[in-house]
PDB file of C-alpha atoms in Angstrom:
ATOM      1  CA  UNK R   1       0.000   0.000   0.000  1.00  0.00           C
ATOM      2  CA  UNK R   2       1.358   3.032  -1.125  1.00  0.00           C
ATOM      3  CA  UNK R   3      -0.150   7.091   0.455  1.00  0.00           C
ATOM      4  CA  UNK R   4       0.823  10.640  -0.641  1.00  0.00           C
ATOM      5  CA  UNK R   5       2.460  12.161   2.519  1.00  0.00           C
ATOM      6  CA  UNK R   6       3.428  15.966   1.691  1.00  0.00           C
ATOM      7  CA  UNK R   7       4.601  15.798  -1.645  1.00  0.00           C
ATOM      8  CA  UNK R   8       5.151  12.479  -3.142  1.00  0.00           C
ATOM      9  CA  UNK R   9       3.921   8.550  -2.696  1.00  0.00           C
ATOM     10  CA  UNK R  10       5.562   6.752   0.024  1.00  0.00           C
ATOM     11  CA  UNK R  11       4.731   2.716   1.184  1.00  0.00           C
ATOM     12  CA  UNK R  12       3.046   2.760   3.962  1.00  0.00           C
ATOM     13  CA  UNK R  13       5.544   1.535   6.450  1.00  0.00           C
ATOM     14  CA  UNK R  14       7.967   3.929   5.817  1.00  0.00           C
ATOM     15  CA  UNK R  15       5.190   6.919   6.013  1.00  0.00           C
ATOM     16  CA  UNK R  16       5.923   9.539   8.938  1.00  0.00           C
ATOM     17  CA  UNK R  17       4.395  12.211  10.532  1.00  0.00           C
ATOM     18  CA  UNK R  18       5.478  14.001  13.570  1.00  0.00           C
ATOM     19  CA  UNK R  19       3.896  13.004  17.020  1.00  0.00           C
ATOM     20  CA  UNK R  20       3.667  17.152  17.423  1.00  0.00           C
ATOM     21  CA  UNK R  21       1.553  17.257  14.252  1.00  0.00           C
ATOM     22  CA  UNK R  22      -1.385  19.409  15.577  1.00  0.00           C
ATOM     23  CA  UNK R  23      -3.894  17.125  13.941  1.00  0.00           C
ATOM     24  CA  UNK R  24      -2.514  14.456  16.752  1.00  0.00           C
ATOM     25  CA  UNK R  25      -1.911  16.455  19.523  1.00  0.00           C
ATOM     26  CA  UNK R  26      -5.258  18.477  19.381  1.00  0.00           C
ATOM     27  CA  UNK R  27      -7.494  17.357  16.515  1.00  0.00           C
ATOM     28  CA  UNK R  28      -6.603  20.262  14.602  1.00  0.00           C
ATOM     29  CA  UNK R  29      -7.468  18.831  10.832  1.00  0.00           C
ATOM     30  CA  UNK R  30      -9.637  18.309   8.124  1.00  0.00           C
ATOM     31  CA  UNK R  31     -10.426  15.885   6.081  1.00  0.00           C
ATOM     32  CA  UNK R  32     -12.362  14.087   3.536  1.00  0.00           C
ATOM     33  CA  UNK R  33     -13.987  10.827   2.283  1.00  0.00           C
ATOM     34  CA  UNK R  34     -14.151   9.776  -1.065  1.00  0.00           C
ATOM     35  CA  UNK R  35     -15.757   6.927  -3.280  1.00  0.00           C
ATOM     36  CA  UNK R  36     -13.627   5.155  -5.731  1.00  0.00           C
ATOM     37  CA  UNK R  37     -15.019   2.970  -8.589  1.00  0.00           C
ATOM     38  CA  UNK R  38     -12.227   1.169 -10.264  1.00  0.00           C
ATOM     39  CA  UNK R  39      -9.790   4.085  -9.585  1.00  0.00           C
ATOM     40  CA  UNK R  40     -11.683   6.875 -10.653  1.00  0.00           C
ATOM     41  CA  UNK R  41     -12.964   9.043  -7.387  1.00  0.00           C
ATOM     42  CA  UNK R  42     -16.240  10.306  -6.794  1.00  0.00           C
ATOM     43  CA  UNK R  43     -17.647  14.000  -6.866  1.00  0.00           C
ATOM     44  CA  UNK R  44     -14.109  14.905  -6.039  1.00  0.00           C
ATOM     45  CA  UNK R  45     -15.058  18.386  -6.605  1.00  0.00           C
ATOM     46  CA  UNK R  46     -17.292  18.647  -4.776  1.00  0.00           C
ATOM     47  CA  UNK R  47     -15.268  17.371  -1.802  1.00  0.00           C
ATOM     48  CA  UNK R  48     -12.431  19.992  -2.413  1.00  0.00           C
ATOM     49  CA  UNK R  49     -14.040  22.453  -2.517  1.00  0.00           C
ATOM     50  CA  UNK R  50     -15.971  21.611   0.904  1.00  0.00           C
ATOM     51  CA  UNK R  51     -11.933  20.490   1.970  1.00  0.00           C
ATOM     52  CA  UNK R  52     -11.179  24.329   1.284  1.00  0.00           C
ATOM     53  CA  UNK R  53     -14.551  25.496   2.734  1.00  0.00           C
ATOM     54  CA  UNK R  54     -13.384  23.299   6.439  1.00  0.00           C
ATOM     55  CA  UNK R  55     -10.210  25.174   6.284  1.00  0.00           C
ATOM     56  CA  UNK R  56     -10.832  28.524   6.005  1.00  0.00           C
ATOM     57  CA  UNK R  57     -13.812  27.696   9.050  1.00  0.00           C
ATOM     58  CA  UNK R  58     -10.625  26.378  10.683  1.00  0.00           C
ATOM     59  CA  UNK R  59      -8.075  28.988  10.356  1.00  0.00           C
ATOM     60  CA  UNK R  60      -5.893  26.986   8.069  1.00  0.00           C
ATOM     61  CA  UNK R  61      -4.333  28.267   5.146  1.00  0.00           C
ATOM     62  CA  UNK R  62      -6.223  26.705   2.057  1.00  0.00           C
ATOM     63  CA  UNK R  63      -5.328  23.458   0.447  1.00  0.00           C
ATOM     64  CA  UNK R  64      -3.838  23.645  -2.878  1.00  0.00           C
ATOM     65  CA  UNK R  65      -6.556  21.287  -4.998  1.00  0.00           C
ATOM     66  CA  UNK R  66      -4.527  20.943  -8.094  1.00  0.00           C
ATOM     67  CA  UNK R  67      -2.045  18.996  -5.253  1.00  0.00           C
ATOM     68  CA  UNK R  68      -4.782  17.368  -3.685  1.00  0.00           C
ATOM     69  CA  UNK R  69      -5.885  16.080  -7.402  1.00  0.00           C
ATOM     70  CA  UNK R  70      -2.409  14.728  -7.974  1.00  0.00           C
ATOM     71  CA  UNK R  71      -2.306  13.511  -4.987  1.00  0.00           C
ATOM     72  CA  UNK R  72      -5.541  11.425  -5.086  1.00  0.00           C
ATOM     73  CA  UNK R  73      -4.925  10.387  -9.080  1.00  0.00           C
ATOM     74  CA  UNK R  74      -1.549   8.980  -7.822  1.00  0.00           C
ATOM     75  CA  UNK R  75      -2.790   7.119  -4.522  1.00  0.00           C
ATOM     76  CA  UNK R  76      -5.273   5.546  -7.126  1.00  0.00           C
ATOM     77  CA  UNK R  77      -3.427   4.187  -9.657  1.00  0.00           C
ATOM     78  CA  UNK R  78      -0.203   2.771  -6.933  1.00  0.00           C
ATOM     79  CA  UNK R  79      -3.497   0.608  -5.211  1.00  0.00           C
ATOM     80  CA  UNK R  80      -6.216  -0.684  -7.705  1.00  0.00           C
ATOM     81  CA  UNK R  81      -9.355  -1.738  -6.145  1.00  0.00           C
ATOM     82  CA  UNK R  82     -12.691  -2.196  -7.800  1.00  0.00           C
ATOM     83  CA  UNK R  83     -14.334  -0.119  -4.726  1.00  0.00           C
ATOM     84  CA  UNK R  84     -12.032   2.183  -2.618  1.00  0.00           C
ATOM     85  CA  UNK R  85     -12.293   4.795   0.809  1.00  0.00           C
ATOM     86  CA  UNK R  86      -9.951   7.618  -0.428  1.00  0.00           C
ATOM     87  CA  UNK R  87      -9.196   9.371   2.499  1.00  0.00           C
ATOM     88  CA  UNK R  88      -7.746  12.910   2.196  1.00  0.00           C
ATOM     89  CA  UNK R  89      -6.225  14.766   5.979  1.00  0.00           C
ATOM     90  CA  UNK R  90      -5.073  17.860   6.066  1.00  0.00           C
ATOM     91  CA  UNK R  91      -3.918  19.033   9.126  1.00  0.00           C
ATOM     92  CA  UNK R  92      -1.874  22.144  11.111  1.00  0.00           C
ATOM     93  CA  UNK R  93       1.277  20.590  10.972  1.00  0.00           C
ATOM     94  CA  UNK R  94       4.057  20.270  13.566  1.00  0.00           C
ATOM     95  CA  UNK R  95       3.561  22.941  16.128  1.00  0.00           C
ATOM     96  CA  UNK R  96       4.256  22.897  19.965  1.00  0.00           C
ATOM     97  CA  UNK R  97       2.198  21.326  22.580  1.00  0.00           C
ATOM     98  CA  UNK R  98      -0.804  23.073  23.381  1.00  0.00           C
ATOM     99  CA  UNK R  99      -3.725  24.990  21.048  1.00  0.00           C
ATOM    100  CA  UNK R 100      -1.325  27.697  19.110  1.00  0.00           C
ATOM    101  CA  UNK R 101      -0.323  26.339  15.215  1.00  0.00           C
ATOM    102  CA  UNK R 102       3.349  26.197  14.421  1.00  0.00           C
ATOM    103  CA  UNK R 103       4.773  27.890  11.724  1.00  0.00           C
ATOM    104  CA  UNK R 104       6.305  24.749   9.702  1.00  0.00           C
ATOM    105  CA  UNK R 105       3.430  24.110   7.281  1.00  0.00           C
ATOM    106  CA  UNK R 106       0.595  22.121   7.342  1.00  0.00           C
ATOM    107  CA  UNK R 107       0.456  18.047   6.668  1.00  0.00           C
ATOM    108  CA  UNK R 108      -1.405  16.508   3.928  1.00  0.00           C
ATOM    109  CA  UNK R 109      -2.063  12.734   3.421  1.00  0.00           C
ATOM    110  CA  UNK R 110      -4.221  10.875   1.114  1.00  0.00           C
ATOM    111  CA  UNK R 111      -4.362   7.456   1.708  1.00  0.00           C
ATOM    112  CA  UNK R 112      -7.081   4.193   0.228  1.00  0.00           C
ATOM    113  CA  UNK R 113      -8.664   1.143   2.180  1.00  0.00           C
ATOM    114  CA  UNK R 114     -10.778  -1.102   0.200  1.00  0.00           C
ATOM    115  CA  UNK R 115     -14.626  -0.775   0.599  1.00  0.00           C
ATOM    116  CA  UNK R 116     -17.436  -3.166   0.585  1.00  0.00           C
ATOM    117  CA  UNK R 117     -20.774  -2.869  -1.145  1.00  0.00           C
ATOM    118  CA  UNK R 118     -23.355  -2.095   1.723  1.00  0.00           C
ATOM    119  CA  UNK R 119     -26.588  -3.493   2.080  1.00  0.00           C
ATOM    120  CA  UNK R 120     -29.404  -2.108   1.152  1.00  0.00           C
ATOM    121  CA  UNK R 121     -30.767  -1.571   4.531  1.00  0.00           C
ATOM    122  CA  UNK R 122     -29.386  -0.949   7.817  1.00  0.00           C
ATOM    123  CA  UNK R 123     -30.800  -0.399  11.641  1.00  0.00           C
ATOM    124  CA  UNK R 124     -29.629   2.761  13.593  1.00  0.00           C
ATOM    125  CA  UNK R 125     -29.995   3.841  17.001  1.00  0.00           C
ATOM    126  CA  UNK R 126     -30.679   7.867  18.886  1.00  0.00           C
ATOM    127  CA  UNK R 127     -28.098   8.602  21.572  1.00  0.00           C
ATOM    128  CA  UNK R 128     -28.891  10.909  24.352  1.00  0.00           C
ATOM    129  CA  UNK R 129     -25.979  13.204  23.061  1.00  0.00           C
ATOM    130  CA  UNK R 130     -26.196  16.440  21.247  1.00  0.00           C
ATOM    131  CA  UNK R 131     -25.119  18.141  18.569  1.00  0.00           C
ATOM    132  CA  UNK R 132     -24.493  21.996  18.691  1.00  0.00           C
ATOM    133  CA  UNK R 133     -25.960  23.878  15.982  1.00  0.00           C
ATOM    134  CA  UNK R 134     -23.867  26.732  17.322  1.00  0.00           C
ATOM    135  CA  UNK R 135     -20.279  25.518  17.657  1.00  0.00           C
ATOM    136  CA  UNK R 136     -17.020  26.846  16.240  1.00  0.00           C
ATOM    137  CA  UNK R 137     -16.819  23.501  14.318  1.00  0.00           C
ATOM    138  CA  UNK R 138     -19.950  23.248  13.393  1.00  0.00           C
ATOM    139  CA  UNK R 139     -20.398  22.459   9.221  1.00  0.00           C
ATOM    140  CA  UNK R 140     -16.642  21.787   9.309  1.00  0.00           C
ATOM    141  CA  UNK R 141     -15.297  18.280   8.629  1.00  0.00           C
ATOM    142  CA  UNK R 142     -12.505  17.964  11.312  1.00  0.00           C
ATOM    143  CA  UNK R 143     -10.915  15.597  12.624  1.00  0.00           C
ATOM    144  CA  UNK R 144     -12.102  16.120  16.011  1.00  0.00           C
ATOM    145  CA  UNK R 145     -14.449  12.992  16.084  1.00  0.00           C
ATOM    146  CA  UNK R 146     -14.142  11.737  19.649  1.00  0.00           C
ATOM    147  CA  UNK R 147     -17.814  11.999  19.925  1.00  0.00           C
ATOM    148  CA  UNK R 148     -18.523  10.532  16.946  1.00  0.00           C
ATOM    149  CA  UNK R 149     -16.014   7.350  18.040  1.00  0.00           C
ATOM    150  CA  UNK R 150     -18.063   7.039  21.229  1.00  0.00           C
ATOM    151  CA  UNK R 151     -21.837   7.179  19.583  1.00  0.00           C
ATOM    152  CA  UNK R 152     -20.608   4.915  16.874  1.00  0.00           C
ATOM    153  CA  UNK R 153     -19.702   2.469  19.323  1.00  0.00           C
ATOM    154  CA  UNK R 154     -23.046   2.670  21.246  1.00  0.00           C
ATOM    155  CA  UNK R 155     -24.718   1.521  17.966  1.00  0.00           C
ATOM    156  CA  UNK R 156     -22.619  -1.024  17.522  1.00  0.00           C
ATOM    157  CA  UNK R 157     -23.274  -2.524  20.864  1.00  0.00           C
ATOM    158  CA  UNK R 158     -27.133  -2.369  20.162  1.00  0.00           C
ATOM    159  CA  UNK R 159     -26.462  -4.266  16.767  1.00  0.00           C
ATOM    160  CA  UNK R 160     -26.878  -0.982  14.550  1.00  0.00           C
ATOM    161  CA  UNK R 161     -24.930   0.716  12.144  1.00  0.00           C
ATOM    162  CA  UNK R 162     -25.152   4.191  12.839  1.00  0.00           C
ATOM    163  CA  UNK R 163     -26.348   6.327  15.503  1.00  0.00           C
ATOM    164  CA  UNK R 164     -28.470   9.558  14.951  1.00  0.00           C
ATOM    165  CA  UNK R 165     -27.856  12.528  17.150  1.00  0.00           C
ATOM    166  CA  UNK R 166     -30.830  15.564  17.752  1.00  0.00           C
ATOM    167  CA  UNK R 167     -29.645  18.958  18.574  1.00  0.00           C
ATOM    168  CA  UNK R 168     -29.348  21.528  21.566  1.00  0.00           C
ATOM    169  CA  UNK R 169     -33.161  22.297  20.661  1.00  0.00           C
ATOM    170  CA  UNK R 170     -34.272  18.751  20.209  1.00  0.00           C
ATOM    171  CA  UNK R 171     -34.531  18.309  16.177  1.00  0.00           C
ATOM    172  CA  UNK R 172     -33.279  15.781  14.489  1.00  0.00           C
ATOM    173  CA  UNK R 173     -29.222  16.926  13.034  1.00  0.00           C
ATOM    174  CA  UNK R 174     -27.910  13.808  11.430  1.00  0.00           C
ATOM    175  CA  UNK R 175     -25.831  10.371  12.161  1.00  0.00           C
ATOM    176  CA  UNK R 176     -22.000  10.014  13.183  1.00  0.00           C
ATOM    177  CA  UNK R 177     -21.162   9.545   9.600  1.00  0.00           C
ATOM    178  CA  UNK R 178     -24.634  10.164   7.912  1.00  0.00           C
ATOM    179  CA  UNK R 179     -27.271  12.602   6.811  1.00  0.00           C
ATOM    180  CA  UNK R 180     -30.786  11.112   7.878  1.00  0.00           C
ATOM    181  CA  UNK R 181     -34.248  11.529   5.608  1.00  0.00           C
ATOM    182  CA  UNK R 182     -37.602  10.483   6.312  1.00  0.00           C
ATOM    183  CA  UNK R 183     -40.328  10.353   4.230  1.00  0.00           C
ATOM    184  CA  UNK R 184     -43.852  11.953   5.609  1.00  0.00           C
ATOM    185  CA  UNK R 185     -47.070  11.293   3.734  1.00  0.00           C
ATOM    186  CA  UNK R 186     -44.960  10.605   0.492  1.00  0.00           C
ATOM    187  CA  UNK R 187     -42.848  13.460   0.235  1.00  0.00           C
ATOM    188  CA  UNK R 188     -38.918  13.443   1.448  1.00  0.00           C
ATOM    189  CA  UNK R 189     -37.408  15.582   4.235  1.00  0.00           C
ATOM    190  CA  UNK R 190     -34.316  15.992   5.808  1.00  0.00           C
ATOM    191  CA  UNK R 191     -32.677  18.276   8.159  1.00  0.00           C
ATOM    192  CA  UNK R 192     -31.624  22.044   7.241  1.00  0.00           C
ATOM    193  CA  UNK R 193     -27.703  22.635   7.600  1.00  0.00           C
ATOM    194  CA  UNK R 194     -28.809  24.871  10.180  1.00  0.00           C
ATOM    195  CA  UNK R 195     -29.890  22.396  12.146  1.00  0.00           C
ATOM    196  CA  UNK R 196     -25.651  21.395  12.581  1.00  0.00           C
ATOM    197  CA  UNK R 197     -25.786  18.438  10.373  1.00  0.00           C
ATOM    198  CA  UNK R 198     -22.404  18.350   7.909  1.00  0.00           C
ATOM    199  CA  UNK R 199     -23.575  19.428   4.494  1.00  0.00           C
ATOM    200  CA  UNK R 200     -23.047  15.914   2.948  1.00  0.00           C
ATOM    201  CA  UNK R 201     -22.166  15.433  -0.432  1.00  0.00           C
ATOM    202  CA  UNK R 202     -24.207  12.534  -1.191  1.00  0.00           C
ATOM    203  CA  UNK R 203     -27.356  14.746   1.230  1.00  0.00           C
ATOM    204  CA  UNK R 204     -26.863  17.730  -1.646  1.00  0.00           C
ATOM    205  CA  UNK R 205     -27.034  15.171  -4.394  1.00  0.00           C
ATOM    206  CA  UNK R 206     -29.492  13.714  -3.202  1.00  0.00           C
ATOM    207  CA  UNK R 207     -31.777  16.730  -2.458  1.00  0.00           C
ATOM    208  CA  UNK R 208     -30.959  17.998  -5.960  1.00  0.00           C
ATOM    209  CA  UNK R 209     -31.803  14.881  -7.456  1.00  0.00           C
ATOM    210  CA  UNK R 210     -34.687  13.868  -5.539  1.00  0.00           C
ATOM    211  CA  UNK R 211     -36.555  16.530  -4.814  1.00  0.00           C
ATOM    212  CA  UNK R 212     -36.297  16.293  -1.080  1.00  0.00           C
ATOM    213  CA  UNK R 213     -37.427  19.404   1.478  1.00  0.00           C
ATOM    214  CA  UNK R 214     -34.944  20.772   3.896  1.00  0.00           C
ATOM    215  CA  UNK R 215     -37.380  20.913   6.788  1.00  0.00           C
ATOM    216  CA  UNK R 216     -36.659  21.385  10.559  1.00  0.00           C
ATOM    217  CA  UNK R 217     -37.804  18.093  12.250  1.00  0.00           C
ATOM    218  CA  UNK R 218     -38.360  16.847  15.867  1.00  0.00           C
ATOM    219  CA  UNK R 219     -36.369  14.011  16.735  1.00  0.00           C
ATOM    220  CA  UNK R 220     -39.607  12.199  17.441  1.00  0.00           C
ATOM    221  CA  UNK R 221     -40.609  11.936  14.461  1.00  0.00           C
ATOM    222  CA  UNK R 222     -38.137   8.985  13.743  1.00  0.00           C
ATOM    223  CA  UNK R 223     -41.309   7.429  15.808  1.00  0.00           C
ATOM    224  CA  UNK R 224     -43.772   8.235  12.992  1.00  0.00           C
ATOM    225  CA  UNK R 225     -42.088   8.196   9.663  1.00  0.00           C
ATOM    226  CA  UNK R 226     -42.959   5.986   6.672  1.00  0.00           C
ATOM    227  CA  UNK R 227     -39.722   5.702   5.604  1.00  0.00           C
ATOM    228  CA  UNK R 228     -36.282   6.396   6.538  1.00  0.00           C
ATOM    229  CA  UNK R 229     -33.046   6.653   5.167  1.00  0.00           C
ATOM    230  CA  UNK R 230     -29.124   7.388   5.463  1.00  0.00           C
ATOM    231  CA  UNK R 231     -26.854   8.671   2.687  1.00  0.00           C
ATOM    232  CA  UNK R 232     -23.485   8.864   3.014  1.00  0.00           C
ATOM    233  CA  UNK R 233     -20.466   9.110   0.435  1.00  0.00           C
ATOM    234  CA  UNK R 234     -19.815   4.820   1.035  1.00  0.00           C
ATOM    235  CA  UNK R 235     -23.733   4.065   2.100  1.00  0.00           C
ATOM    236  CA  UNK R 236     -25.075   6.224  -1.338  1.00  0.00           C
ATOM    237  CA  UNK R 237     -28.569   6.046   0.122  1.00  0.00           C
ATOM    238  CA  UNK R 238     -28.827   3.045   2.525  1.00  0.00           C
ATOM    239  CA  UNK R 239     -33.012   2.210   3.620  1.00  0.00           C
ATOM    240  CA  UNK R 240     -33.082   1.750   7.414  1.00  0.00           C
ATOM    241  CA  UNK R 241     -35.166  -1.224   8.799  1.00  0.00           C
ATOM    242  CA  UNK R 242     -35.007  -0.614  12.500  1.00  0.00           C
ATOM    243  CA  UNK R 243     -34.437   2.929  14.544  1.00  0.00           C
ATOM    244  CA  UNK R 244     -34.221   1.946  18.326  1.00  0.00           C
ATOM    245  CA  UNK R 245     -36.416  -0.815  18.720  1.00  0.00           C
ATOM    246  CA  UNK R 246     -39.163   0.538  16.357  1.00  0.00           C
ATOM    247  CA  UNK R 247     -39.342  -2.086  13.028  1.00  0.00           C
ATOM    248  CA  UNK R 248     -39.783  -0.328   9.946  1.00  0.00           C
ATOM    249  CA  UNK R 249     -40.093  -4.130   7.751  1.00  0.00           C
ATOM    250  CA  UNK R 250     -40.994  -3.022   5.001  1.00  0.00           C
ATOM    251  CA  UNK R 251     -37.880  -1.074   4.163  1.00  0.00           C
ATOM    252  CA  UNK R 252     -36.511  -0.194   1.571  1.00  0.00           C
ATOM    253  CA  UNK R 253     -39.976   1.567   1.571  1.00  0.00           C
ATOM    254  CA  UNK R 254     -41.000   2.543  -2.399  1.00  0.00           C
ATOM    255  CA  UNK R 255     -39.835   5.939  -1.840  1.00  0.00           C
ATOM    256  CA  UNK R 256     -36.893   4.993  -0.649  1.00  0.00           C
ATOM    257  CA  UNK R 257     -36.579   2.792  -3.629  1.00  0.00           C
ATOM    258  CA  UNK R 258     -36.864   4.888  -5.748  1.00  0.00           C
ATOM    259  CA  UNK R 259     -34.334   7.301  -4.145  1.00  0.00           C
ATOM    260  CA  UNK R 260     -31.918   4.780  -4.230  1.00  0.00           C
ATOM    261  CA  UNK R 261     -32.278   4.149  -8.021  1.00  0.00           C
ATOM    262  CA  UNK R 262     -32.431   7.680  -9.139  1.00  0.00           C
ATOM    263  CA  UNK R 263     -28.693   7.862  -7.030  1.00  0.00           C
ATOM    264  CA  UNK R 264     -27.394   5.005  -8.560  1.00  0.00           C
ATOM    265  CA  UNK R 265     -28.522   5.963 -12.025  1.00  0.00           C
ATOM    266  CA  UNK R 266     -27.398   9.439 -11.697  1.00  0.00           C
ATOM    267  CA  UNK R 267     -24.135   8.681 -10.225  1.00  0.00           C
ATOM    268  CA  UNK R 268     -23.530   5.900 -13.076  1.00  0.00           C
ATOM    269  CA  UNK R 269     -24.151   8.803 -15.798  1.00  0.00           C
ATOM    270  CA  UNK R 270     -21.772  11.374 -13.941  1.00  0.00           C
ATOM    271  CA  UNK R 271     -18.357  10.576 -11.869  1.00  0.00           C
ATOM    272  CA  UNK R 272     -17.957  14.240 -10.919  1.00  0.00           C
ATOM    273  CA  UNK R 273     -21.252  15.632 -10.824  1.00  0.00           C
TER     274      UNK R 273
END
């Protein structure tokens, strides 16, 4: 396995960054998840440019995207796989211990693991944490995902994939990994980026090509939806069967159907939409 580690493709076990990179010591990164389909990367535009929008929300200088291109073209062809996790991290770079950045640069990697297919439907679980709609971070993919670790764990335990988190005001925000949709009376809805859910990639696309209403939703009613259903760039849009220990059996419901093969036709027709 080769990455790209500031500058140029190095194997794996001879890749090093500093233990006083600031995206160790204090979380102070970005990053980015990307599909691959036989080497070629999904909406990569798309994720650069919300890469650049998490850095300037971060105070880091901007990543250079022609870099990140080459970077990402070259981590894909040294590792074929038929379904890949492209991973870009950007980080503040070697500074000293404590919350001020150094001055040395920042750190980029792009590395790939090999994805599986997922199924087509998945259970998920609330947790009684929040997210805040207010933060400094909030909208910004960072690598500060402690809390994320720790809800994704509590879903695991309860046999579920992801877990969904409401905000400080009690609406529905979005999963660890995940933007969430439910489908009322036929129609699709899903949580307004005010709300403090990540502006997803596959969400947008999936608004866009659906149709779907950004609508500010109680977390309750996960309790009375038809339908519901994740997307995420490696889930697409995933049904979900079970939320807590209310059955949804019928899922993929036949909006959610549909949903799914409007995405799946779309993205065929379009690599970088």
């Amino acid at each position: 396995m080769k990455i790209w580690l500031n500058g140029g493709l190095q194997d794996l076990d001879d890749a090093r960054v500093s233990v006083l990179d600031h995206g160790l010591t204090v979380g102070d990164g970005i990053f980015e998840t990307v599909k691959s389909v036989e080497g070629r990367p999904f909406a990569l535009t798309r994720h650069l440019a919300r890469l650049a929008q998490s850095a300037r929300g971060l105070g880091l200088p901007e990543p250079d995207r022609d870099e990140v291109r080459r970077a990402c073209a070259a981590v894909l062809e040294a590792n074929p796989l038929p379904l890949g996790r492209l991973r870009i991290t950007y980080t503040g770079g070697l500074s000293p211990l404590g919350s001020d950045r150094g001055d040395q640069g920042t750190t980029l990697v792009v590395a790939l693991g090999e994805a599986k297919q997922r199924p087509d439907t998945t259970a998920v679980i609330t947790v009684p944490w929040t997210r805040n709609e207010r933060g400094a971070l909030t909208g910004l993919k960072t690598t500060s995902y402690a809390e994320n670790v720790v809800a994704l764990a509590r879903a695991h335990e309860h046999g579920a994939s992801e877990a969904l988190f409401a905000n400080t005001v009690g609406q529905l925000c979005e999963g660890t990994g995940s933007n969430v949709f439910v489908v009322l009376d036929g129609e699709i809805h899903t949580p307004p980026v005010a709300s403090g859910c990540l502006a997803g990639i596959t969400r947008a696309l999936a608004v866009e090509w659906t149709g779907a209403r950004e609508t500010d939703l109680p977390l309750d009613v996960l309790d009375r939806a038809d339908e519901v259903f994740l997307t995420s760039t490696l889930r697409d849009v995933q049904g979900v069967h079970r939320v807590d220990e209310r059955e949804l059996p019928a899922a993929p419901g036949p909006v959610t159907a549909k949903a799914m093969r409007i995405f799946t036709e779309r993205a065929a027709d379009d690599l970088d939409p």
